[in-house]
Amino acid sequence: MSRYLFDNTDARTPDRFSVLESCYDPFSRRQLQLTGLAPGWRCLEVGGGGGSLGDWLAQQVGPGGEVTITDLDPRWAQSRPHPPQVRLLRHDIVNDPLPGEGYDLIHARLVLLHLPERLDVLDRLVAALRPGGRLVLDEFDCTWTPILAAPDEESASLFQDLHSALLTQLEKAGADVRWGVRTHAAMTKAGLHEVTSMTYGESWAGGGKGISLHRVNMQQAREGLLADGVTEAQLTRFYALLDDPAFVVNSYPLISTRGRA
Ligand SMILES: C[S@@+](CC[C@H](N)C(=O)[O-])C[C@H]1O[C@@H](n2cnc3c(N)ncnc32)[C@H](O)[C@@H]1O
């Protein structure tokens, strides 16, 4: 049974979506364009979060197309207006029947990573494509976050220790923190053709927007972190480090994999 660690009831969720949109939407849009995305297409955006990519897809498919944005908890996407060709659904991709079939394009970013049932979900997504339809999965390798600069070695160790503790929380909730590097093989095994991947990363300096993803994630996992022995003092030092411009870490690499049914 999936238990999404960063559930959308938390008031800090818009901070997460805002980082994901500003850092990764331009890259995700480019990958979606590479599928041949065209006016009239029927698209499914799974676990659409704030809904920015679903809205962008709607612009590309135009009034003759259709975009269904699903989410387990769509409250943040509901809080903004969408083009008329967007249908927004509260939907659990693990337990609910898919909202349609014969899609030209299905996209999900950072959703299957969290789901213990990800391989079953993948099979169901592939089955919901029309012949020749495209699936694009954008996923992180959460383990590859090299530190590019640090004020001292102690700070670098603090980041690494607390980040490892966060990954443990994710794994306890059923996430595969290396799913990004396993997606390509899984999509091939699921029967897709012409499977190809591209990866995006950037530097995240203390005080900048991107690095604040670590703050919101750590804050939301706080209870489990403290239960596992992380101290308040460590968390305070960690948050201060995220504000220090002398500290620079590589973003999570977003590995975008696409294939054809
Ligand atoms: C890390 S966020 C990513 C949001 C968005 N895809 C993005 O990249 O900006 C994961 C999203 O997946 C949704 N989600 C988690 N489990 C889900 C499920 N079983 N079915 C549908 N959506 C789910 C969450 O509610 C959340 O909005």
Short mmCIF file of N, CA and C and ligand atoms in Angstrom, two decimals, residues 2 4 8 16-17 20-21 45-49 70-73 91-94 109-111 114-115, ligand 1:
data_model
loop_
_atom_site.label_atom_id
_atom_site.label_comp_id
_atom_site.label_asym_id
_atom_site.label_seq_id
_atom_site.Cartn_x
_atom_site.Cartn_y
_atom_site.Cartn_z
N SER A 2 0.65 2.18 -0.90
CA SER A 2 1.52 3.34 -0.95
C SER A 2 1.17 4.34 0.15
N TYR A 4 2.36 8.09 0.41
CA TYR A 4 3.18 9.16 -0.18
C TYR A 4 3.70 10.05 0.95
N ASN A 8 0.04 16.14 -0.01
CA ASN A 8 -0.30 17.51 -0.41
C ASN A 8 -1.13 18.26 0.62
N ARG A 16 7.25 23.18 -2.71
CA ARG A 16 7.85 22.07 -3.47
C ARG A 16 7.50 22.21 -4.95
N PHE A 17 6.21 22.41 -5.25
CA PHE A 17 5.79 22.48 -6.65
C PHE A 17 6.48 23.66 -7.36
N LEU A 20 9.98 22.60 -8.29
CA LEU A 20 9.97 21.61 -9.38
C LEU A 20 9.63 22.29 -10.71
N GLU A 21 8.66 23.22 -10.66
CA GLU A 21 8.26 23.89 -11.89
C GLU A 21 9.38 24.78 -12.43
N GLU A 45 -1.80 13.39 -17.74
CA GLU A 45 -0.72 13.85 -16.87
C GLU A 45 -1.00 13.26 -15.48
N VAL A 46 -0.21 12.27 -15.09
CA VAL A 46 -0.47 11.53 -13.85
C VAL A 46 0.23 12.20 -12.67
N GLY A 47 -0.48 12.37 -11.56
CA GLY A 47 0.12 12.99 -10.37
C GLY A 47 0.61 14.39 -10.70
N GLY A 48 -0.26 15.17 -11.30
CA GLY A 48 0.13 16.46 -11.89
C GLY A 48 0.51 17.55 -10.91
N GLY A 49 0.35 17.34 -9.60
CA GLY A 49 0.81 18.32 -8.60
C GLY A 49 0.14 19.66 -8.78
N THR A 70 -4.42 14.13 -13.36
CA THR A 70 -4.89 13.43 -12.17
C THR A 70 -3.98 13.75 -10.99
N ASP A 71 -4.51 13.59 -9.80
CA ASP A 71 -3.67 13.60 -8.60
C ASP A 71 -4.46 12.97 -7.46
N LEU A 72 -3.72 12.30 -6.59
CA LEU A 72 -4.31 11.73 -5.38
C LEU A 72 -4.99 12.83 -4.58
N ASP A 73 -4.38 14.01 -4.60
CA ASP A 73 -4.94 15.16 -3.88
C ASP A 73 -4.69 16.40 -4.76
N HIS A 91 -7.68 11.26 -8.28
CA HIS A 91 -7.54 9.90 -8.82
C HIS A 91 -6.28 9.26 -8.24
N ASP A 92 -6.43 8.00 -7.82
CA ASP A 92 -5.30 7.24 -7.28
C ASP A 92 -4.81 6.30 -8.39
N ILE A 93 -3.63 6.55 -8.90
CA ILE A 93 -3.12 5.78 -10.03
C ILE A 93 -2.86 4.32 -9.65
N VAL A 94 -2.75 4.04 -8.35
CA VAL A 94 -2.50 2.67 -7.90
C VAL A 94 -3.81 1.88 -7.84
N ARG A 109 5.75 12.89 -13.74
CA ARG A 109 7.06 13.32 -13.22
C ARG A 109 7.07 13.13 -11.71
N LEU A 110 8.04 12.35 -11.24
CA LEU A 110 8.28 12.18 -9.80
C LEU A 110 7.05 11.62 -9.09
N VAL A 111 6.39 10.68 -9.74
CA VAL A 111 5.22 10.03 -9.13
C VAL A 111 5.54 8.55 -8.89
N HIS A 114 7.68 7.24 -6.01
CA HIS A 114 7.15 7.14 -4.65
C HIS A 114 6.29 5.89 -4.44
N LEU A 115 5.90 5.20 -5.51
CA LEU A 115 4.89 4.16 -5.40
C LEU A 115 5.52 2.77 -5.34
C1 LIG B 1 6.70 14.97 -6.04
S1 LIG B 1 5.08 15.46 -6.50
C2 LIG B 1 5.32 15.84 -8.22
C3 LIG B 1 4.23 16.71 -8.77
C4 LIG B 1 4.34 17.02 -10.26
N1 LIG B 1 4.26 15.79 -11.04
C5 LIG B 1 5.62 17.75 -10.56
O1 LIG B 1 6.61 17.12 -10.98
O2 LIG B 1 5.66 18.99 -10.38
C6 LIG B 1 4.21 13.91 -6.59
C7 LIG B 1 2.72 14.06 -6.89
O3 LIG B 1 2.16 12.76 -7.08
C8 LIG B 1 0.93 12.68 -6.41
N2 LIG B 1 0.66 11.27 -6.06
C9 LIG B 1 1.25 10.52 -5.11
N3 LIG B 1 0.71 9.29 -5.07
C10 LIG B 1 -0.23 9.27 -6.06
C11 LIG B 1 -1.15 8.28 -6.51
N4 LIG B 1 -1.20 7.07 -5.95
N5 LIG B 1 -1.99 8.59 -7.53
C12 LIG B 1 -1.96 9.84 -8.09
N6 LIG B 1 -1.13 10.81 -7.69
C13 LIG B 1 -0.26 10.54 -6.68
C14 LIG B 1 1.11 13.55 -5.19
O4 LIG B 1 -0.14 13.94 -4.61
C15 LIG B 1 1.92 14.72 -5.74
O5 LIG B 1 1.09 15.74 -6.23
#
